Structure formats: C-alpha cells, structure tokens
Amino acid sequence: MENLQTSSVINMKIGICDTTFARYDMASAAINEIKQHVGNNKIIRRTVPGVKDLPVACKKLIEEEGCEVVMALGMPGPEVMDKTCAHEASTGLIQAQLMTNTHILEVFVHEDEGVDEKDLKFLADNRAREHAQNLVKMFFKKGALEKEAGMGMREGHPDKGPL
Ligand SMILES: Cc1nc2c(=O)[nH]c(=O)nc-2n(C[C@H](O)[C@H](O)[C@H](O)CO)c1C
C-alpha cells in the first residue's frame, strides 16, 4: 500500500490497546504499520492484562483521550475458559463501539490458530499489520475498502479471493 502521509490532510488520534496475556507484541506491529502509511497522526497506546480488560480501556481511549478509532489486540488462549473469555471480551468491544459510536477494530489471534510457535508469531504479526492497513484504508483512503468488497480478504492468512 502506498504511503499516504503526504497526501493525507486528515489528522486523527488513533488508539491502540493490547494485553500482557498475548504472546506476541501485536501493538508494536500495528503501530509500525500505521506509521509507515500515516505517520503524522497521534497514536495513543494502552496495555491491559487480558482481553476482558480491553473494552473499558478502549472506551476510555475514545471518551477521555479523544481517539476517533481504536484497535483492540489480544490473544485468547487454547482452553475452553479462554474461548469463553474471548467471546465475552468481543461482546464488550461491540457494546463499547455502540456506546461511543466509534469503530474498535478487534484483532484477536487465538493461540491454537498457529500450527506451531513460529506460525503463531507470523500470524500475529501479519494480522496486526493487515488490520492496521484496514484502519488506514477506512479513515484515510476514501473508497479503498469498497474496491475490496466481496474479494474474500483475510487478515493474517492468505486471502480467499472472490467467488
Ligand atoms: C481465562 C482467561 N483467559 C484469557 C485469555 O485467553 N486471554 C486473555 O487475554 N485474557 C484471559 N484472561 C484474563 C482476562 O481477560 C482479564 O485480564 C482478567 O479477568 C482480569 O480482568 C483469563 C482470565
């Protein structure tokens, strides 16, 4: 994707929220990706213990810090309890979006998605970066996502492609 830094006149506050539970620093990958495309925008990062702490942290980034979009990055573990936590966190993130009328892009990588640790690391980095690109397209490149509508795009994994 092209660098939009010079072409963009939009100046936004972008929130990035991640967890210590995650086994990869997805927030740094997302921030690095955003800065490559729209580095002139302010990025505010917060780190919380786990995914269930993300909804209120994101809501605070929006309401108290003035962020106009937030990324919520987390890694649910492989146990049934972890999957339940992830679902609860996801529901909380949707509620926070509706309460604030603001997008929170959920970027979860389930620990059992990777076939091994190397694969999991690659997946986490890739998904964080590709969702960061989605954020850039949504807010800085008018019509960019519409061009990709129905194209079977996947974040982290290879795209599926259109039917
Ligand atoms: C069981 C469990 N599993 C996960 C997980 O898979 N991924 C994660 O990020 N956090 C998990 N947590 C922690 C909670 O999200 C939360 O941090 C604590 O309940 C404290 O509020 C818990 C408690």
PDB file of N, CA and C in Angstrom, residues 9 11 13 40 45 76 84 101 106 112 125 138 142 144 150 161-162:
ATOM      1  N   VAL A   9      -4.646  14.842   4.472  1.00  0.00           N
ATOM      2  CA  VAL A   9      -4.779  16.076   5.234  1.00  0.00           C
ATOM      3  C   VAL A   9      -5.481  15.796   6.558  1.00  0.00           C
ATOM      4  N   ASN A  11      -6.033  14.552  10.204  1.00  0.00           N
ATOM      5  CA  ASN A  11      -5.230  14.350  11.384  1.00  0.00           C
ATOM      6  C   ASN A  11      -6.080  13.739  12.470  1.00  0.00           C
ATOM      7  N   LYS A  13      -6.564  11.071  16.066  1.00  0.00           N
ATOM      8  CA  LYS A  13      -5.972  10.390  17.216  1.00  0.00           C
ATOM      9  C   LYS A  13      -6.384   8.930  17.111  1.00  0.00           C
ATOM     10  N   ASN A  40       1.925  10.919  10.471  1.00  0.00           N
ATOM     11  CA  ASN A  40       1.720  12.248  11.054  1.00  0.00           C
ATOM     12  C   ASN A  40       0.564  12.288  12.057  1.00  0.00           C
ATOM     13  N   ARG A  45      -1.190   4.545  23.035  1.00  0.00           N
ATOM     14  CA  ARG A  45      -1.199   3.111  23.343  1.00  0.00           C
ATOM     15  C   ARG A  45      -1.484   2.857  24.824  1.00  0.00           C
ATOM     16  N   PRO A  76      -6.519 -14.814  22.745  1.00  0.00           N
ATOM     17  CA  PRO A  76      -7.197 -15.803  23.586  1.00  0.00           C
ATOM     18  C   PRO A  76      -6.385 -17.100  23.610  1.00  0.00           C
ATOM     19  N   THR A  84     -14.269 -18.701  26.153  1.00  0.00           N
ATOM     20  CA  THR A  84     -15.417 -18.003  26.757  1.00  0.00           C
ATOM     21  C   THR A  84     -15.034 -16.551  27.049  1.00  0.00           C
ATOM     22  N   ASN A 101     -20.300   5.095  19.518  1.00  0.00           N
ATOM     23  CA  ASN A 101     -20.479   5.313  18.077  1.00  0.00           C
ATOM     24  C   ASN A 101     -19.126   5.433  17.365  1.00  0.00           C
ATOM     25  N   GLU A 106     -11.365  -5.137  16.293  1.00  0.00           N
ATOM     26  CA  GLU A 106     -10.931  -6.252  17.149  1.00  0.00           C
ATOM     27  C   GLU A 106      -9.913  -7.103  16.389  1.00  0.00           C
ATOM     28  N   ASP A 112      -4.375 -21.213  19.502  1.00  0.00           N
ATOM     29  CA  ASP A 112      -4.386 -22.502  18.789  1.00  0.00           C
ATOM     30  C   ASP A 112      -4.620 -22.354  17.277  1.00  0.00           C
ATOM     31  N   ASP A 125       1.756 -11.222  13.760  1.00  0.00           N
ATOM     32  CA  ASP A 125       2.361 -10.032  13.148  1.00  0.00           C
ATOM     33  C   ASP A 125       1.575  -9.606  11.911  1.00  0.00           C
ATOM     34  N   MET A 138      -9.834   2.625   5.859  1.00  0.00           N
ATOM     35  CA  MET A 138     -11.153   3.099   6.312  1.00  0.00           C
ATOM     36  C   MET A 138     -11.196   4.598   6.538  1.00  0.00           C
ATOM     37  N   LYS A 142     -10.401   7.195   1.017  1.00  0.00           N
ATOM     38  CA  LYS A 142     -11.820   7.082   0.689  1.00  0.00           C
ATOM     39  C   LYS A 142     -12.049   6.093  -0.459  1.00  0.00           C
ATOM     40  N   ALA A 144     -11.356   2.973  -0.626  1.00  0.00           N
ATOM     41  CA  ALA A 144     -10.393   1.860  -0.754  1.00  0.00           C
ATOM     42  C   ALA A 144     -11.018   0.520  -0.363  1.00  0.00           C
ATOM     43  N   GLY A 150     -16.287  -7.918  -1.139  1.00  0.00           N
ATOM     44  CA  GLY A 150     -16.577  -9.234  -1.716  1.00  0.00           C
ATOM     45  C   GLY A 150     -15.371  -9.952  -2.286  1.00  0.00           C
ATOM     46  N   GLY A 161     -10.142 -14.879  -1.863  1.00  0.00           N
ATOM     47  CA  GLY A 161     -10.495 -14.478  -3.228  1.00  0.00           C
ATOM     48  C   GLY A 161     -11.999 -14.520  -3.447  1.00  0.00           C
ATOM     49  N   PRO A 162     -12.445 -13.859  -4.504  1.00  0.00           N
ATOM     50  CA  PRO A 162     -13.890 -13.799  -4.775  1.00  0.00           C
ATOM     51  C   PRO A 162     -14.407 -15.095  -5.396  1.00  0.00           C
TER      52      PRO A 162
END
